[in-house]
Amino acid sequence: MKIAFLMDNLRQINPVLETTSYLMYECNQREHTVFFLEPHDVYIRKNQVVARMRNISVKPNLRIEDYWQLLIECLNKDDLIFETITDLDALFLRKDPPIIYQLMEFLGPVSDKIFMVNDTMGQIKGNSKVYALNFPDIIPETHISRDPSRIKKIVDNFGGDMVIKPLQGHGGHGVIKVSNRDQENLNSLINYYINSSKPYPERRPTLVQEYLDIVKHDGDVRILLLNGEILGAMGRKSLHGDFRTNVHAGAKVFKHEITHKEREICEVLKDQLIKDGLYFVGIDIIGDKLVEINCVSPGGIPRINQLDNVKLETRVIDFIEQQIKGPWK
């Protein structure tokens, strides 16, 4: 099978900790033909969606570090393959957030002709933190506005701590805790996030959400879902006084047994995720609340593998092979 991975520059990846490298490795182990491309490699030729790709298939049964070294050597060659996208069997869209809307526009017309993980329209819907509002009964109290006085009033009326987040982003970047107890900084932060010096239509809508105090003691839980079913999970807890639990923000990970409530949350999400073509996602739960849905480039496989002594990437590629062979359309 021909399986391509569209993502960021592979030279910047630590293969031991990156979910995409494990998915690539498993495809290579099964001797599929593996291609790599970046967002700028997709274009249109004679009404067809085409891409400049590099064949990164190498010999199997190597340590992942050795595999990665050979893979990078493939990138250093001048050989480019100009492949019609629909000649592929599957395409992983694994570029870090935010998504590039023009890329989704290019790929959209062929999204029903090649199996994509995740679907282009699904990623457009799920790219923003607004997507969690599809499930209002299981998320913390949430507000979104571009009016600084409105957000200020929300925080004042709430009384306790709240979290401000940009609508797009990943890895905990730009996520801060605010309180009405620090009025001077609160005003400054709200105005900065909204970009309030701009005319109202040009300001940035900003999300303000209830801060869940339990995160200080218990951390949060990252659950990976595959076609709506639980694939694996890990706990995450912040270090050095940082309330963010993102691994990229320095949090530690630990083994986690999924609770009954967490399974209920996953069940609530299942049908909508499948309907939107979001086959491989990572969700974050604090206490009994869903706080985020990650569908663009969800991570966690290497760390969960190590914690649980499993190989989750094998189940993901099993699923891809089944979809390619079966009537996925």
Short mmCIF file of C-alpha atoms in Angstrom, two decimals:
data_model
loop_
_atom_site.label_atom_id
_atom_site.label_comp_id
_atom_site.label_asym_id
_atom_site.label_seq_id
_atom_site.Cartn_x
_atom_site.Cartn_y
_atom_site.Cartn_z
CA MET A 1 0.00 0.00 0.00
CA LYS A 2 1.02 3.61 -0.55
CA ILE A 3 0.73 5.63 2.66
CA ALA A 4 1.83 9.27 2.89
CA PHE A 5 2.45 11.52 5.87
CA LEU A 6 1.92 15.25 5.52
CA MET A 7 3.54 17.05 8.43
CA ASP A 8 6.20 19.51 9.56
CA ASN A 9 9.91 19.22 8.79
CA LEU A 10 11.08 15.76 9.85
CA ARG A 11 14.53 17.09 10.72
CA GLN A 12 12.99 18.86 13.71
CA ILE A 13 11.39 15.70 15.11
CA ASN A 14 12.60 13.63 18.05
CA PRO A 15 11.56 10.18 16.78
CA VAL A 16 11.62 8.56 20.22
CA LEU A 17 8.88 10.89 21.54
CA GLU A 18 6.86 11.67 18.41
CA THR A 19 3.63 9.83 17.61
CA THR A 20 4.04 10.36 13.86
CA SER A 21 7.45 8.68 13.79
CA TYR A 22 5.96 5.55 15.40
CA LEU A 23 3.15 5.48 12.82
CA MET A 24 5.69 5.86 10.02
CA TYR A 25 7.88 3.17 11.55
CA GLU A 26 4.99 0.70 11.74
CA CYS A 27 4.05 1.32 8.10
CA ASN A 28 7.67 0.72 7.15
CA GLN A 29 7.79 -2.48 9.21
CA ARG A 30 4.85 -3.80 7.18
CA GLU A 31 6.74 -2.88 4.00
CA HIS A 32 4.19 -0.39 2.79
CA THR A 33 5.57 2.33 0.53
CA VAL A 34 5.86 5.37 2.77
CA PHE A 35 5.95 8.94 1.45
CA PHE A 36 6.60 12.26 3.17
CA LEU A 37 5.42 15.72 2.15
CA GLU A 38 4.93 19.14 3.68
CA PRO A 39 1.92 21.47 3.25
CA HIS A 40 3.61 23.56 0.55
CA ASP A 41 4.13 20.41 -1.57
CA VAL A 42 0.44 20.12 -2.52
CA TYR A 43 -0.71 21.85 -5.70
CA ILE A 44 -3.11 21.52 -8.64
CA ARG A 45 -2.12 20.25 -12.11
CA LYS A 46 -4.61 19.81 -14.94
CA ASN A 47 -7.55 19.83 -12.55
CA GLN A 48 -5.97 17.19 -10.31
CA VAL A 49 -4.58 17.43 -6.78
CA VAL A 50 -0.89 16.57 -7.00
CA ALA A 51 1.98 16.61 -4.52
CA ARG A 52 5.75 16.61 -4.49
CA MET A 53 6.70 13.71 -2.25
CA ARG A 54 9.76 11.85 -1.08
CA ASN A 55 9.82 8.09 -0.75
CA ILE A 56 11.08 7.44 2.79
CA SER A 57 10.76 3.65 2.72
CA VAL A 58 13.85 1.93 4.12
CA LYS A 59 14.72 -1.60 5.20
CA PRO A 60 12.62 -2.90 8.14
CA ASN A 61 13.57 -4.27 11.57
CA LEU A 62 15.83 -1.41 12.66
CA ARG A 63 15.89 0.38 15.99
CA ILE A 64 13.76 3.49 15.63
CA GLU A 65 16.82 5.73 16.01
CA ASP A 66 18.60 3.92 13.14
CA TYR A 67 15.41 3.91 11.09
CA TRP A 68 15.11 7.65 11.53
CA GLN A 69 18.68 8.27 10.45
CA LEU A 70 18.09 6.40 7.18
CA LEU A 71 14.80 8.22 6.73
CA ILE A 72 16.53 11.60 7.02
CA GLU A 73 19.07 10.44 4.44
CA CYS A 74 16.13 9.91 2.07
CA LEU A 75 15.20 13.56 2.54
CA ASN A 76 18.70 14.64 1.56
CA LYS A 77 18.38 13.06 -1.87
CA ASP A 78 17.19 15.12 -4.81
CA ASP A 79 14.64 12.52 -5.85
CA LEU A 80 11.15 14.01 -5.80
CA ILE A 81 8.11 11.98 -6.76
CA PHE A 82 5.22 13.89 -8.31
CA GLU A 83 2.25 11.82 -7.26
CA THR A 84 -1.44 12.37 -7.88
CA ILE A 85 -2.94 12.36 -4.40
CA THR A 86 -5.66 9.90 -5.37
CA ASP A 87 -3.00 7.33 -6.33
CA LEU A 88 -2.25 6.98 -2.62
CA ASP A 89 -4.14 4.56 -0.42
CA ALA A 90 -4.06 6.70 2.72
CA LEU A 91 -2.87 10.13 3.80
CA PHE A 92 -2.04 11.10 7.37
CA LEU A 93 -2.52 14.85 7.93
CA ARG A 94 -0.16 15.40 10.86
CA LYS A 95 1.00 19.00 10.61
CA ASP A 96 1.00 20.71 14.02
CA PRO A 97 -1.85 23.18 14.66
CA PRO A 98 -3.14 25.50 13.46
CA ILE A 99 -4.32 24.01 10.20
CA ILE A 100 -3.62 25.68 6.87
CA TYR A 101 -7.03 26.37 5.37
CA GLN A 102 -5.72 26.63 1.81
CA LEU A 103 -4.28 23.12 2.15
CA MET A 104 -7.67 21.84 3.29
CA GLU A 105 -9.27 23.55 0.29
CA PHE A 106 -6.82 21.80 -2.05
CA LEU A 107 -7.44 18.39 -0.47
CA GLY A 108 -11.18 18.77 0.07
CA PRO A 109 -12.28 17.75 -3.47
CA VAL A 110 -10.51 14.38 -3.15
CA SER A 111 -11.38 13.64 0.48
CA ASP A 112 -13.92 11.03 -0.64
CA LYS A 113 -11.39 9.30 -2.92
CA ILE A 114 -8.56 8.65 -0.47
CA PHE A 115 -8.69 7.71 3.19
CA MET A 116 -7.43 10.67 5.21
CA VAL A 117 -6.62 10.74 8.91
CA ASN A 118 -8.21 13.01 9.80
CA ASP A 119 -10.78 14.17 7.24
CA THR A 120 -10.29 17.71 5.90
CA MET A 121 -13.74 19.03 6.84
CA GLY A 122 -13.49 17.32 10.21
CA GLN A 123 -10.20 19.09 10.89
CA ILE A 124 -11.69 22.43 9.88
CA LYS A 125 -14.52 21.83 12.37
CA GLY A 126 -12.29 20.43 15.10
CA ASN A 127 -9.26 22.70 14.70
CA SER A 128 -10.60 25.30 17.13
CA LYS A 129 -11.35 24.85 20.80
CA VAL A 130 -14.90 25.84 19.88
CA TYR A 131 -15.51 22.24 18.73
CA ALA A 132 -15.94 21.13 22.34
CA LEU A 133 -19.13 23.22 22.47
CA ASN A 134 -20.77 20.36 20.56
CA PHE A 135 -20.81 18.67 23.97
CA PRO A 136 -21.98 21.43 26.37
CA ASP A 137 -23.04 19.08 29.17
CA ILE A 138 -19.56 17.64 29.76
CA ILE A 139 -17.30 20.71 29.47
CA PRO A 140 -16.44 23.40 32.05
CA GLU A 141 -18.28 26.73 31.97
CA THR A 142 -17.03 28.39 28.78
CA HIS A 143 -17.31 31.88 27.27
CA ILE A 144 -15.93 33.32 24.02
CA SER A 145 -15.90 37.03 23.21
CA ARG A 146 -13.88 39.79 21.57
CA ASP A 147 -15.24 42.45 23.96
CA PRO A 148 -12.76 43.12 26.82
CA SER A 149 -15.41 44.60 29.10
CA ARG A 150 -17.60 41.53 28.63
CA ILE A 151 -14.74 39.14 29.45
CA LYS A 152 -13.78 41.28 32.43
CA LYS A 153 -17.35 41.11 33.70
CA ILE A 154 -17.43 37.32 33.18
CA VAL A 155 -14.30 36.86 35.31
CA ASP A 156 -15.55 39.27 38.00
CA ASN A 157 -18.95 37.59 38.23
CA PHE A 158 -17.45 34.11 38.27
CA GLY A 159 -15.42 35.00 41.33
CA GLY A 160 -12.95 32.12 41.21
CA ASP A 161 -10.02 31.41 38.93
CA MET A 162 -10.57 31.10 35.19
CA VAL A 163 -8.36 30.15 32.24
CA ILE A 164 -7.85 32.23 29.11
CA LYS A 165 -6.98 30.34 25.93
CA PRO A 166 -6.47 31.32 22.29
CA LEU A 167 -8.97 29.51 20.07
CA GLN A 168 -6.18 27.93 18.03
CA GLY A 169 -2.98 26.55 19.46
CA HIS A 170 -1.41 23.45 20.94
CA GLY A 171 1.00 22.31 23.60
CA GLY A 172 -0.39 24.70 26.20
CA HIS A 173 0.95 27.76 24.39
CA GLY A 174 -0.83 30.93 25.45
CA VAL A 175 -2.91 29.28 28.18
CA ILE A 176 -2.94 31.36 31.37
CA LYS A 177 -4.87 31.42 34.64
CA VAL A 178 -6.58 34.68 35.61
CA SER A 179 -8.52 35.95 38.61
CA ASN A 180 -10.53 39.00 39.63
CA ARG A 181 -8.14 39.29 42.59
CA ASP A 182 -5.50 40.79 40.30
CA GLN A 183 -7.42 43.52 38.53
CA GLU A 184 -4.49 45.43 37.07
CA ASN A 185 -2.95 42.42 35.34
CA LEU A 186 -6.37 41.06 34.41
CA ASN A 187 -7.23 44.12 32.35
CA SER A 188 -3.85 44.08 30.62
CA LEU A 189 -4.05 40.38 29.77
CA ILE A 190 -7.59 40.59 28.41
CA ASN A 191 -6.72 43.54 26.21
CA TYR A 192 -3.60 41.78 24.95
CA TYR A 193 -5.38 38.53 24.06
CA ILE A 194 -8.26 40.25 22.33
CA ASN A 195 -5.96 42.78 20.63
CA SER A 196 -8.35 45.46 21.79
CA SER A 197 -6.52 48.31 20.03
CA LYS A 198 -8.02 47.01 16.78
CA PRO A 199 -11.53 47.86 15.57
CA TYR A 200 -14.10 45.43 16.99
CA PRO A 201 -14.44 43.26 13.84
CA GLU A 202 -10.64 42.76 13.69
CA ARG A 203 -10.17 41.68 17.31
CA ARG A 204 -9.37 38.09 18.29
CA PRO A 205 -12.24 36.13 19.84
CA THR A 206 -10.82 34.70 23.06
CA LEU A 207 -11.98 31.77 25.18
CA VAL A 208 -12.43 32.08 28.94
CA GLN A 209 -13.13 28.89 30.84
CA GLU A 210 -13.71 27.77 34.40
CA TYR A 211 -10.48 26.71 36.09
CA LEU A 212 -10.84 23.23 37.56
CA ASP A 213 -8.92 23.25 40.83
CA ILE A 214 -8.59 19.45 40.91
CA VAL A 215 -5.90 19.75 38.23
CA LYS A 216 -3.42 20.96 40.88
CA HIS A 217 -3.57 17.64 42.74
CA ASP A 218 -4.61 15.08 40.11
CA GLY A 219 -3.42 16.59 36.84
CA ASP A 220 -5.36 15.69 33.73
CA VAL A 221 -5.84 12.63 31.54
CA ARG A 222 -4.99 12.32 27.85
CA ILE A 223 -7.07 9.63 26.15
CA LEU A 224 -6.41 8.59 22.56
CA LEU A 225 -9.46 7.51 20.58
CA LEU A 226 -9.38 5.44 17.39
CA ASN A 227 -12.63 5.43 15.40
CA GLY A 228 -14.45 6.48 18.55
CA GLU A 229 -13.02 3.70 20.71
CA ILE A 230 -10.46 4.10 23.49
CA LEU A 231 -6.97 3.31 22.25
CA GLY A 232 -4.94 4.22 25.32
CA ALA A 233 -4.50 6.78 28.08
CA MET A 234 -2.00 8.44 30.38
CA GLY A 235 -2.11 10.83 33.29
CA ARG A 236 -0.23 14.13 33.16
CA LYS A 237 0.73 16.42 35.99
CA SER A 238 2.42 19.80 35.93
CA LEU A 239 5.77 20.50 37.55
CA HIS A 240 7.38 23.56 39.12
CA GLY A 241 4.12 25.27 39.96
CA ASP A 242 2.84 25.46 36.37
CA PHE A 243 -0.87 24.62 36.20
CA ARG A 244 -0.63 23.46 32.56
CA THR A 245 -0.45 19.70 32.10
CA ASN A 246 0.84 19.64 28.53
CA VAL A 247 3.96 17.53 28.06
CA HIS A 248 5.42 20.26 25.86
CA ALA A 249 5.04 22.60 28.82
CA GLY A 250 7.15 20.29 31.00
CA ALA A 251 4.49 18.11 32.63
CA LYS A 252 5.33 14.56 33.71
CA VAL A 253 3.31 11.53 32.61
CA PHE A 254 2.14 8.55 34.64
CA LYS A 255 0.16 5.36 34.17
CA HIS A 256 -3.61 5.81 34.28
CA GLU A 257 -6.54 3.43 34.62
CA ILE A 258 -9.55 4.80 32.77
CA THR A 259 -12.51 5.51 35.05
CA HIS A 260 -16.18 4.82 34.46
CA LYS A 261 -16.86 8.56 34.08
CA GLU A 262 -14.10 8.92 31.49
CA ARG A 263 -15.59 6.04 29.50
CA GLU A 264 -18.96 7.81 29.60
CA ILE A 265 -17.37 10.98 28.21
CA CYS A 266 -15.77 9.01 25.39
CA GLU A 267 -19.11 7.42 24.58
CA VAL A 268 -20.73 10.87 24.32
CA LEU A 269 -18.09 11.91 21.76
CA LYS A 270 -18.02 8.75 19.68
CA ASP A 271 -20.79 9.24 17.12
CA GLN A 272 -19.96 12.89 16.40
CA LEU A 273 -16.26 12.18 15.94
CA ILE A 274 -16.94 9.37 13.47
CA LYS A 275 -19.52 11.47 11.62
CA ASP A 276 -16.94 14.25 11.20
CA GLY A 277 -14.22 11.86 10.01
CA LEU A 278 -12.11 12.43 13.12
CA TYR A 279 -10.80 8.89 13.39
CA PHE A 280 -7.69 9.51 15.50
CA VAL A 281 -8.02 12.11 18.25
CA GLY A 282 -6.66 12.91 21.68
CA ILE A 283 -8.99 14.26 24.34
CA ASP A 284 -8.03 15.89 27.62
CA ILE A 285 -10.14 15.38 30.75
CA ILE A 286 -9.83 17.09 34.13
CA GLY A 287 -11.89 15.49 36.88
CA ASP A 288 -15.20 14.71 35.18
CA LYS A 289 -14.99 17.43 32.53
CA LEU A 290 -13.81 17.37 28.91
CA VAL A 291 -11.46 20.33 28.45
CA GLU A 292 -10.05 19.80 24.96
CA ILE A 293 -10.36 17.74 21.78
CA ASN A 294 -7.18 17.44 19.70
CA CYS A 295 -7.80 16.27 16.15
CA VAL A 296 -5.07 17.91 14.06
CA SER A 297 -1.93 16.13 15.25
CA PRO A 298 -2.77 14.29 18.48
CA GLY A 299 0.15 12.80 20.37
CA GLY A 300 0.82 10.39 23.18
CA ILE A 301 1.59 7.01 21.59
CA PRO A 302 5.29 6.73 22.59
CA ARG A 303 4.67 7.63 26.23
CA ILE A 304 1.59 5.43 26.60
CA ASN A 305 3.53 2.58 24.99
CA GLN A 306 6.24 2.94 27.58
CA LEU A 307 3.83 3.23 30.50
CA ASP A 308 1.62 0.28 29.50
CA ASN A 309 4.14 -1.87 27.61
CA VAL A 310 2.04 -1.80 24.44
CA LYS A 311 2.44 -0.81 20.79
CA LEU A 312 -0.55 1.35 20.01
CA GLU A 313 0.76 2.24 16.56
CA THR A 314 0.05 -1.34 15.44
CA ARG A 315 -3.65 -0.89 16.17
CA VAL A 316 -3.74 2.41 14.30
CA ILE A 317 -2.17 0.91 11.17
CA ASP A 318 -4.40 -2.18 11.49
CA PHE A 319 -7.36 0.21 11.35
CA ILE A 320 -5.95 2.05 8.32
CA GLU A 321 -5.42 -1.22 6.43
CA GLN A 322 -8.95 -2.35 7.24
CA GLN A 323 -10.42 0.93 5.99
CA ILE A 324 -8.43 0.84 2.77
CA LYS A 325 -9.57 -2.71 2.03
CA GLY A 326 -13.14 -2.13 3.14
CA PRO A 327 -15.99 0.18 2.07
CA TRP A 328 -14.91 3.25 4.10
CA LYS A 329 -16.56 5.79 1.76
#
